[in-house]
GROMACS .gro file of C-alpha atoms in nm:
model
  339
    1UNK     CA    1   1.689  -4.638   2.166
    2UNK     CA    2   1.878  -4.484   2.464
    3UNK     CA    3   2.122  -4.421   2.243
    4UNK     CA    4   1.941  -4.222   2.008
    5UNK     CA    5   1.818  -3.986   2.283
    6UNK     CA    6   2.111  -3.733   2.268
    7UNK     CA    7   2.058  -3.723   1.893
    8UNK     CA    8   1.717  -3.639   1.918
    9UNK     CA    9   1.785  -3.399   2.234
   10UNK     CA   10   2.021  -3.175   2.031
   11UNK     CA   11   1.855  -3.205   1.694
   12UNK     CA   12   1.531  -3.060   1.891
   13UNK     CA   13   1.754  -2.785   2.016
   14UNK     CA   14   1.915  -2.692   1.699
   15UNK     CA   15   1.524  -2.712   1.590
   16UNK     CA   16   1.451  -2.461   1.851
   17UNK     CA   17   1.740  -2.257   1.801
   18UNK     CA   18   1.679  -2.277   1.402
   19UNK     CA   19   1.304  -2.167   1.459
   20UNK     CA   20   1.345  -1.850   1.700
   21UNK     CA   21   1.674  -1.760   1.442
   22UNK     CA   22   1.380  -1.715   1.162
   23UNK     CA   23   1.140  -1.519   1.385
   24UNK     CA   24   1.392  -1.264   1.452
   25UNK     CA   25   1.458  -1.260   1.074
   26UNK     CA   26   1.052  -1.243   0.965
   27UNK     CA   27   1.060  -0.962   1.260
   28UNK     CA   28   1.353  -0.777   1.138
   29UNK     CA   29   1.225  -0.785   0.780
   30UNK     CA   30   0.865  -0.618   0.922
   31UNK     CA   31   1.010  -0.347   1.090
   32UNK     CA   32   0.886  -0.087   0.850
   33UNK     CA   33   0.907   0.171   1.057
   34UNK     CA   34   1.241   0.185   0.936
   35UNK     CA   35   1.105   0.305   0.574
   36UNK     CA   36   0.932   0.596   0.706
   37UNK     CA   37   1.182   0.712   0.947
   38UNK     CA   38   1.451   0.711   0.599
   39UNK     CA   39   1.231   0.831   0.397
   40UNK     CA   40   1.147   1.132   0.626
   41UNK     CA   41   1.571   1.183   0.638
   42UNK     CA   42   1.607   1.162   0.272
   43UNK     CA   43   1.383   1.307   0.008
   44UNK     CA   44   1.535   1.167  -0.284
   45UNK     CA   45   1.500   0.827  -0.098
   46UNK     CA   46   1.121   0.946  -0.075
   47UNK     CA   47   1.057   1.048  -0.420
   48UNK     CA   48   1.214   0.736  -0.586
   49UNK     CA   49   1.051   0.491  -0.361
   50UNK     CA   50   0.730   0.667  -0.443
   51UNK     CA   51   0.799   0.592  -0.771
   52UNK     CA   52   0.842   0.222  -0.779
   53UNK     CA   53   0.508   0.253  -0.588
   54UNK     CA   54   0.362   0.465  -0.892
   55UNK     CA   55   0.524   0.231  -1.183
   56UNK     CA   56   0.482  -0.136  -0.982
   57UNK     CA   57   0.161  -0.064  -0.799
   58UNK     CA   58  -0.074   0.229  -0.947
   59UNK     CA   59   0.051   0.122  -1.359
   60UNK     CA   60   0.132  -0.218  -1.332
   61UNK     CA   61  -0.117  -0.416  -1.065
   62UNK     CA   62  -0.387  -0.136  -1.208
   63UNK     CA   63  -0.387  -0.243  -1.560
   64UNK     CA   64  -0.407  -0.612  -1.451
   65UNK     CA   65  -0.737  -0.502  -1.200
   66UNK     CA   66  -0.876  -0.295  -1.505
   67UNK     CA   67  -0.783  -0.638  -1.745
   68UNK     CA   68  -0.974  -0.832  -1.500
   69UNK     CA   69  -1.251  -0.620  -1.405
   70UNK     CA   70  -1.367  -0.411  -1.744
   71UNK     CA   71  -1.157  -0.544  -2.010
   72UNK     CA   72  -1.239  -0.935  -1.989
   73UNK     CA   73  -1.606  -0.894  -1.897
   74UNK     CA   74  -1.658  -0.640  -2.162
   75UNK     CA   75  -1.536  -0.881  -2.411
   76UNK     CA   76  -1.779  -1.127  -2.253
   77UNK     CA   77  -2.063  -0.914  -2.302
   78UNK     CA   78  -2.011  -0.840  -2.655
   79UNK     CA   79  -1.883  -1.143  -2.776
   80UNK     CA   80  -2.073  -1.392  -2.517
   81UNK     CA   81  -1.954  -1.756  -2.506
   82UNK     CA   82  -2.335  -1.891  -2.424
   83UNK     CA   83  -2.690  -1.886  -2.638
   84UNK     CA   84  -2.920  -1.749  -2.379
   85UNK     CA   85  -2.709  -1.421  -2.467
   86UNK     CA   86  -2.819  -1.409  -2.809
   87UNK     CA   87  -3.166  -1.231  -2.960
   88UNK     CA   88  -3.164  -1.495  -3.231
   89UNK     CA   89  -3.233  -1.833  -3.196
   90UNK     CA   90  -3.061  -1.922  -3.503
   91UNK     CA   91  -2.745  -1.824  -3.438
   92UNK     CA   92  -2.751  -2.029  -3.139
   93UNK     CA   93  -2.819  -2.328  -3.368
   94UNK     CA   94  -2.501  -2.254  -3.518
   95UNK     CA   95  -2.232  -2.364  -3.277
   96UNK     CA   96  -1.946  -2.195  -3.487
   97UNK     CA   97  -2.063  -1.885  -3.386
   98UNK     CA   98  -1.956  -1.957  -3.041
   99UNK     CA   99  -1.596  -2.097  -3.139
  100UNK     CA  100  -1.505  -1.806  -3.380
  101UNK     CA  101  -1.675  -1.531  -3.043
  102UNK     CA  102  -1.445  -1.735  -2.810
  103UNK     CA  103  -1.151  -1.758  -3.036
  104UNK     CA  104  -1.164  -1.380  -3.071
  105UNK     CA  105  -1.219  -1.310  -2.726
  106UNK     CA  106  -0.884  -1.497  -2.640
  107UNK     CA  107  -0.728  -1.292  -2.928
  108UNK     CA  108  -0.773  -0.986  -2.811
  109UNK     CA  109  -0.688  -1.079  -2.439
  110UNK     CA  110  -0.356  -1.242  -2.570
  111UNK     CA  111  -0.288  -0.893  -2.820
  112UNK     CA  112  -0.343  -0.683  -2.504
  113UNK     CA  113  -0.069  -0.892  -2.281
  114UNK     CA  114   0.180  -0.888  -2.568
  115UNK     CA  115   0.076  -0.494  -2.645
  116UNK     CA  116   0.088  -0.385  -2.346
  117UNK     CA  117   0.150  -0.597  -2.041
  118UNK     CA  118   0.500  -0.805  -2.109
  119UNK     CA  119   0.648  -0.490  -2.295
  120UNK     CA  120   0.562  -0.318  -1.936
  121UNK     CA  121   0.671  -0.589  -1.742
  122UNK     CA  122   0.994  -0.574  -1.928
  123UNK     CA  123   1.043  -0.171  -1.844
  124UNK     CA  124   0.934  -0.264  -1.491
  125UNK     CA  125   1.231  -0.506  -1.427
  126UNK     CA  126   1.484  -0.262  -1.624
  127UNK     CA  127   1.367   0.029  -1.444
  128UNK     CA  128   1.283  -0.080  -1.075
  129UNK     CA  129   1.655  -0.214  -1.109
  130UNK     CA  130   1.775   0.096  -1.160
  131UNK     CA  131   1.606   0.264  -0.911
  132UNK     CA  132   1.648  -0.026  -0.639
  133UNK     CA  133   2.027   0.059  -0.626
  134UNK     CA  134   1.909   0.441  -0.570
  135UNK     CA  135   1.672   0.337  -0.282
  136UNK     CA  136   1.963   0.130  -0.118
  137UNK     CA  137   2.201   0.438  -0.227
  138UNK     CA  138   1.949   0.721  -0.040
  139UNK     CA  139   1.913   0.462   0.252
  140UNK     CA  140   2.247   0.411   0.323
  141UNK     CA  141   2.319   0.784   0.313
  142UNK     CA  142   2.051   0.828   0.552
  143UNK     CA  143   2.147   0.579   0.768
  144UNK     CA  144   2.496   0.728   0.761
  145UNK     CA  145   2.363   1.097   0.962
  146UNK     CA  146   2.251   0.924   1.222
  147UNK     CA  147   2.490   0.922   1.567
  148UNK     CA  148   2.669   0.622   1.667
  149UNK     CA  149   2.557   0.334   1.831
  150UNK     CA  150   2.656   0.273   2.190
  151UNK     CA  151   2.756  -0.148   2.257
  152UNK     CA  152   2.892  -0.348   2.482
  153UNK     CA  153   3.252  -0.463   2.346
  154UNK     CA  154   3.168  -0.794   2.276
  155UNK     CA  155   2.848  -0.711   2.076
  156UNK     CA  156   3.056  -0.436   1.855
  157UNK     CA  157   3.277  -0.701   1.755
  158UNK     CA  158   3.022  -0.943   1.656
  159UNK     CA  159   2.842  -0.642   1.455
  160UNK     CA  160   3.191  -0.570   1.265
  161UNK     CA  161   3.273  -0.926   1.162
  162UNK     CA  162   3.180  -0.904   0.798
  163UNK     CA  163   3.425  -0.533   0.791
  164UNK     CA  164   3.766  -0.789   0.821
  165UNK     CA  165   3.875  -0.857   0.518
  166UNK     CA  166   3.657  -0.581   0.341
  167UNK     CA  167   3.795  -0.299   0.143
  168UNK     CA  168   4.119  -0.244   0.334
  169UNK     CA  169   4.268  -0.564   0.167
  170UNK     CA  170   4.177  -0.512  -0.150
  171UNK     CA  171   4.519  -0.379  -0.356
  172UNK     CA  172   4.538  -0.047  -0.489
  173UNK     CA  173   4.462   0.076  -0.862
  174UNK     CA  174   4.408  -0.139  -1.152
  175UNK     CA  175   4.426  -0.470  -0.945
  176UNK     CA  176   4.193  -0.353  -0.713
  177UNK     CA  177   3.995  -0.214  -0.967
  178UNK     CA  178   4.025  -0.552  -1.187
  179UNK     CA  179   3.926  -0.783  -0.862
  180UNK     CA  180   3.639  -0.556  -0.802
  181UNK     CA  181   3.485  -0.625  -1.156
  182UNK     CA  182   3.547  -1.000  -1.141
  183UNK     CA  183   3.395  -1.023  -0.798
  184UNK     CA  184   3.050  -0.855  -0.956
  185UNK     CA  185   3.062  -1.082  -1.263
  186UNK     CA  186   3.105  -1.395  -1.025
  187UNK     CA  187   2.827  -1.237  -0.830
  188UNK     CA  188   2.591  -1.178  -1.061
  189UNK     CA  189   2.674  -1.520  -1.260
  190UNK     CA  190   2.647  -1.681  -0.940
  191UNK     CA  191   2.295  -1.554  -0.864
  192UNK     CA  192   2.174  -1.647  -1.217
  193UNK     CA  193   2.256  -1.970  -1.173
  194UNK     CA  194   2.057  -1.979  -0.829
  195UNK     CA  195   1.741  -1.816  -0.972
  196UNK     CA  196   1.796  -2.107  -1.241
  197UNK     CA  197   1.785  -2.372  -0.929
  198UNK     CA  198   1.507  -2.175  -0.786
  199UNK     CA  199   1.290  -2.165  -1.137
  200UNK     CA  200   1.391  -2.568  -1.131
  201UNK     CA  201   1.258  -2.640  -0.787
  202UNK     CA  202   0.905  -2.562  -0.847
  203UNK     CA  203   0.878  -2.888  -1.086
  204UNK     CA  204   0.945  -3.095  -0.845
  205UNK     CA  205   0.646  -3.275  -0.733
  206UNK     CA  206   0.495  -3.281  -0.421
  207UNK     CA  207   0.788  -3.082  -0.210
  208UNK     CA  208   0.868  -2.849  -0.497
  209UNK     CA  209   0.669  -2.568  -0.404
  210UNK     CA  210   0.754  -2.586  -0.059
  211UNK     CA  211   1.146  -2.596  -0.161
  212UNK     CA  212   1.118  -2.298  -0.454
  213UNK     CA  213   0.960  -2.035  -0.141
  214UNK     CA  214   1.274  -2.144   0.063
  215UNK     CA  215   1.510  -2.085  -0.206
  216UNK     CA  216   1.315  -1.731  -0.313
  217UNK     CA  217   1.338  -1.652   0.030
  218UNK     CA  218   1.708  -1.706   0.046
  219UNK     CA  219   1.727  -1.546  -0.292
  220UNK     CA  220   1.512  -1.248  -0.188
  221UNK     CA  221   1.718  -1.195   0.153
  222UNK     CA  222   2.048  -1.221  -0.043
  223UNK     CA  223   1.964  -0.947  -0.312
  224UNK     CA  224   1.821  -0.725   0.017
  225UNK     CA  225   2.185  -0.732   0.214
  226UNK     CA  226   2.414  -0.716  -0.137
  227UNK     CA  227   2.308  -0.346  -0.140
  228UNK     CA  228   2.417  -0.307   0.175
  229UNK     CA  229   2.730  -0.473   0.187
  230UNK     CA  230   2.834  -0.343  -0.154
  231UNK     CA  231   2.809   0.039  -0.007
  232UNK     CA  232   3.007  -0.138   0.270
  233UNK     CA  233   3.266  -0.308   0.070
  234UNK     CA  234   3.198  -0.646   0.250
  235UNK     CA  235   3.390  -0.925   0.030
  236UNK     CA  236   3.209  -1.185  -0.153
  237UNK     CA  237   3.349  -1.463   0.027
  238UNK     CA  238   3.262  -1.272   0.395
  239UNK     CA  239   2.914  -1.242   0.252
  240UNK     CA  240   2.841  -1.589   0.137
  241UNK     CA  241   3.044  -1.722   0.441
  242UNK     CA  242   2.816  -1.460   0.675
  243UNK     CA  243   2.504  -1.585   0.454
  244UNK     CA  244   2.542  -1.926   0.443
  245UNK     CA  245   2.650  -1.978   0.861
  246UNK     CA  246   2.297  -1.782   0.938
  247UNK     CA  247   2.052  -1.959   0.657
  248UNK     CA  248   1.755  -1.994   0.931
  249UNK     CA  249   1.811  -1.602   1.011
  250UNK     CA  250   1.749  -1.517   0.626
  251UNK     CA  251   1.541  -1.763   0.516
  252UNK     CA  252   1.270  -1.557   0.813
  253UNK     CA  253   1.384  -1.235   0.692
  254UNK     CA  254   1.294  -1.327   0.248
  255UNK     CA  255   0.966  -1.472   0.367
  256UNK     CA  256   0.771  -1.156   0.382
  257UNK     CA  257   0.876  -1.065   0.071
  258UNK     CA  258   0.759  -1.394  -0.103
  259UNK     CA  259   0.442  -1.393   0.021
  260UNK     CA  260   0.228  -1.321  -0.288
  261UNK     CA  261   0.362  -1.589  -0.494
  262UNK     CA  262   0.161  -1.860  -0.282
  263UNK     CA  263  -0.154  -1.670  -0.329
  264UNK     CA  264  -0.169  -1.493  -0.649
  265UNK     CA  265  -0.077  -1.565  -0.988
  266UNK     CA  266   0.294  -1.467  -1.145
  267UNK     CA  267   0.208  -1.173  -1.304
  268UNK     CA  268   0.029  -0.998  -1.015
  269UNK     CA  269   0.298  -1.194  -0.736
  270UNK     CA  270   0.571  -0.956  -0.982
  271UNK     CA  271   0.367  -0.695  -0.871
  272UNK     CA  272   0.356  -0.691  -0.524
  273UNK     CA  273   0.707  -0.831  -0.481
  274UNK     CA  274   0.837  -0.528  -0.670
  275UNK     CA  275   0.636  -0.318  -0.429
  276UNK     CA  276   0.717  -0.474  -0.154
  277UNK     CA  277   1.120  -0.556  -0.214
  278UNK     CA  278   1.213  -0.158  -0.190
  279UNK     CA  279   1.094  -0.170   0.169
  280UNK     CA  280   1.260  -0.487   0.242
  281UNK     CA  281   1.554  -0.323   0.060
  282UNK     CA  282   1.551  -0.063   0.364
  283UNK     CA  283   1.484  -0.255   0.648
  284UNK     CA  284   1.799  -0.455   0.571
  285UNK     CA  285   1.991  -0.123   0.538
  286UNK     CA  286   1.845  -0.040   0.902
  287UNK     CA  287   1.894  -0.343   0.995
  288UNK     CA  288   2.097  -0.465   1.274
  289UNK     CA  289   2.149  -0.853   1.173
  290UNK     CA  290   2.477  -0.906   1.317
  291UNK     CA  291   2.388  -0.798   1.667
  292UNK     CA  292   2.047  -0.992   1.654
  293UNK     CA  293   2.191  -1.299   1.566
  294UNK     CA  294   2.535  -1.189   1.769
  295UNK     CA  295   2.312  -1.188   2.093
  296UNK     CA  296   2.111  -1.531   2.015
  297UNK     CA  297   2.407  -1.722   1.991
  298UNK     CA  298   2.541  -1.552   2.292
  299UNK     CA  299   2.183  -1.690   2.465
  300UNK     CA  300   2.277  -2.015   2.328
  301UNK     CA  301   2.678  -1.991   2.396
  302UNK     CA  302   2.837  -1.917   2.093
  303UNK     CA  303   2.655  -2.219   1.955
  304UNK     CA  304   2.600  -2.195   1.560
  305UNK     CA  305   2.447  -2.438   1.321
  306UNK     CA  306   2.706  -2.490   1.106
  307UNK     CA  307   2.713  -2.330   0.692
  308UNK     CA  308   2.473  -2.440   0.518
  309UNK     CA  309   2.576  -2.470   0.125
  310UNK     CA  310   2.302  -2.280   0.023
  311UNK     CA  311   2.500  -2.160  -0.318
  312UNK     CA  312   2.715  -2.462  -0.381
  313UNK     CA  313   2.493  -2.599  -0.683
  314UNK     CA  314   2.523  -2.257  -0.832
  315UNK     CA  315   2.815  -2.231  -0.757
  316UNK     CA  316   2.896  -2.563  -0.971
  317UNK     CA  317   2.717  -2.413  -1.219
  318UNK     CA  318   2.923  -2.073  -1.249
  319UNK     CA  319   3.252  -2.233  -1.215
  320UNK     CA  320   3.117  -2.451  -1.563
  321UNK     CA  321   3.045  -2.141  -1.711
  322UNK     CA  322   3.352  -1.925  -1.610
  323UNK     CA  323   3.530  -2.246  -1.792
  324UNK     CA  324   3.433  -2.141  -2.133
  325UNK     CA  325   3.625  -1.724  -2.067
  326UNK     CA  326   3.997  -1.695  -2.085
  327UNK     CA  327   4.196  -1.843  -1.826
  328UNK     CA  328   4.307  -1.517  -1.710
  329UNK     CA  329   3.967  -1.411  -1.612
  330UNK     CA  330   3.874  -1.779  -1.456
  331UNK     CA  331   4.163  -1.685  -1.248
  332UNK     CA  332   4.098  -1.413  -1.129
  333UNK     CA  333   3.770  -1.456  -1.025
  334UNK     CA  334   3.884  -1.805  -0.862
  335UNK     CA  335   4.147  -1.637  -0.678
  336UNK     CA  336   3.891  -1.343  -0.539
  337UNK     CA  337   3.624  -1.665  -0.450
  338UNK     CA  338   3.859  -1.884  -0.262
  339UNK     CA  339   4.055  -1.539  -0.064
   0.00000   0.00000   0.00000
């Protein structure tokens, strides 16, 4: 037993460390005042985050309240699913009356998803997309007219880690041009394959639930930062490496956003993540990450927790996939991945 005790003494400070590493992420991922101090630097960034508001929020979450709250009780009152509702005692005799009125009744709720609800939610993901990479796009341009920030030496260091290794070594013309496509394809193969693990998760029984918010959060915190270090021309292997070595940092900061989907049901979670990812979208451009977590491991002496393979199953996965294109390709992208 006494020899357990410096296990258990540093597991319960990694613990520690682990838990005040996701506090400063859930923080940094609340600090909306970052929105509205962009969004009063950058119209454009104004106007197209008011949109996702007016598609996501107003359109999308509205027509599921109006669904909910005139639609299905209408269709209750006129086609009632119970016999003190009718005039006629006869009919309520008949039992097949209230089948065929409750057959109908799902009908018409199922025509007005597949009328009108998936063929939105379909326009919503295509079109938020699109404007998500303008939000990060205004952000970052509005981050970029603000003066420079004054740090110690050893803190501006820490804060330009993820810059070695970016743009600088990438070669010149059509190589660079070719490794910069093959690094997006891996990329976005990559996170497929993670949102496939995620989906997987929540089967699981008893822990899956718990396990699929984790992963969304990591998911979630990933797709907030890849705008960012895109405009920055971070590598992919200094992002995952960056990603991976801070998990407890980001799994705090994609909690906020994940929120809804232990409370409300997929359709209307969709809704309120979409609203809600913009802003995380822009605190992560504001965001500071590498001197936060630069200054708790200075509190803790350079201490770190180790990389966590949050990817490595999808990354399995891609590698499979990439198999099955030329070898030229496979080797390309394996050569960018393992730079």
């Amino acid at each position: 037993m006494e020899a357990a005790k410096p296990l258990i003494n540093a597991f319960r400070t990694k613990l520690k460390q682990a838990t005040l590493l996701w506090l400063e992420g859930f923080r940094e991922a609340c600090c909306l005042h970052r929105v509205l101090i962009l969004c009063h630097r950058s119209r454009k960034l104004l106007i197209r985050t008011g949109q996702c508001f007016l598609l996501n929020g107003f359109i999308f979450l509205g027509s599921i309240i109006i669904l909910n709250s005139v639609i299905v009780p209408a269709l209750h009152w006129i086609l009632p699913d119970r016999c003190p509702e009718f005039s006629s005692q006869e009919l309520c005799s008949f039992g097949g009356i209230l089948k065929f009125y409750s057959f109908l009744r799902l009908g018409l709720i199922q025509i007005f998803y597949v009328t009108w609800f998936y063929p939105l939610y379909v326009f919503s993901i295509i079109l938020s997309n699109i404007w998500y990479n303008d939000i990060a796009k205004y952000g970052f341009a509005a981050m970029g007219r603000s003066g420079p920030t004054t740090l110690d030496p050893v803190r501006q260091n820490e804060a330009l880690a993820l810059q070695i290794g970016a743009g600088t070594e990438r070669p010149t013309g059509l190589g660079g041009v070719m490794i910069g496509i093959g690094e997006q394809v891996y990329s976005l193969l990559l996170l497929s394959c993670f949102f496939l693990e995620v989906y997987v998760t929540g089967f699981i029984p008893y822990v899956g639930k718990a396990l699929n918010f984790l992963l969304l959060s990591w998911m979630y915190a990933y797709y907030c930062f890849e705008y960012k270090w895109n405009f920055s021309e971070v590598r992919l292997d200094k992002r995952l490496d960056f990603f991976e070595s801070n998990w407890a940092f980001f799994a705090g900061f994609g909690s906020p956003c994940v929120l809804p989907v232990l409370f409300f049901s997929p359709l209307v979670s969709y809704g309120f993540m979409a609203i809600l990812f913009p802003l995380f979208v822009l605190t992560a451009t504001g965001s500071e990450a590498e001197q936060v977590i630069s200054s708790q491991r200075t509190k803790w002496g350079d201490a770190g927790f180790g990389r966590l393979p949050i990817f490595n199953a999808a990354d399995t996965l891609s590698m499979r996939v990439l198999s099955l294109f030329p070898q030229e390709s496979q080797e390309l992208l394996q050569k960018k991945k393992d730079s």
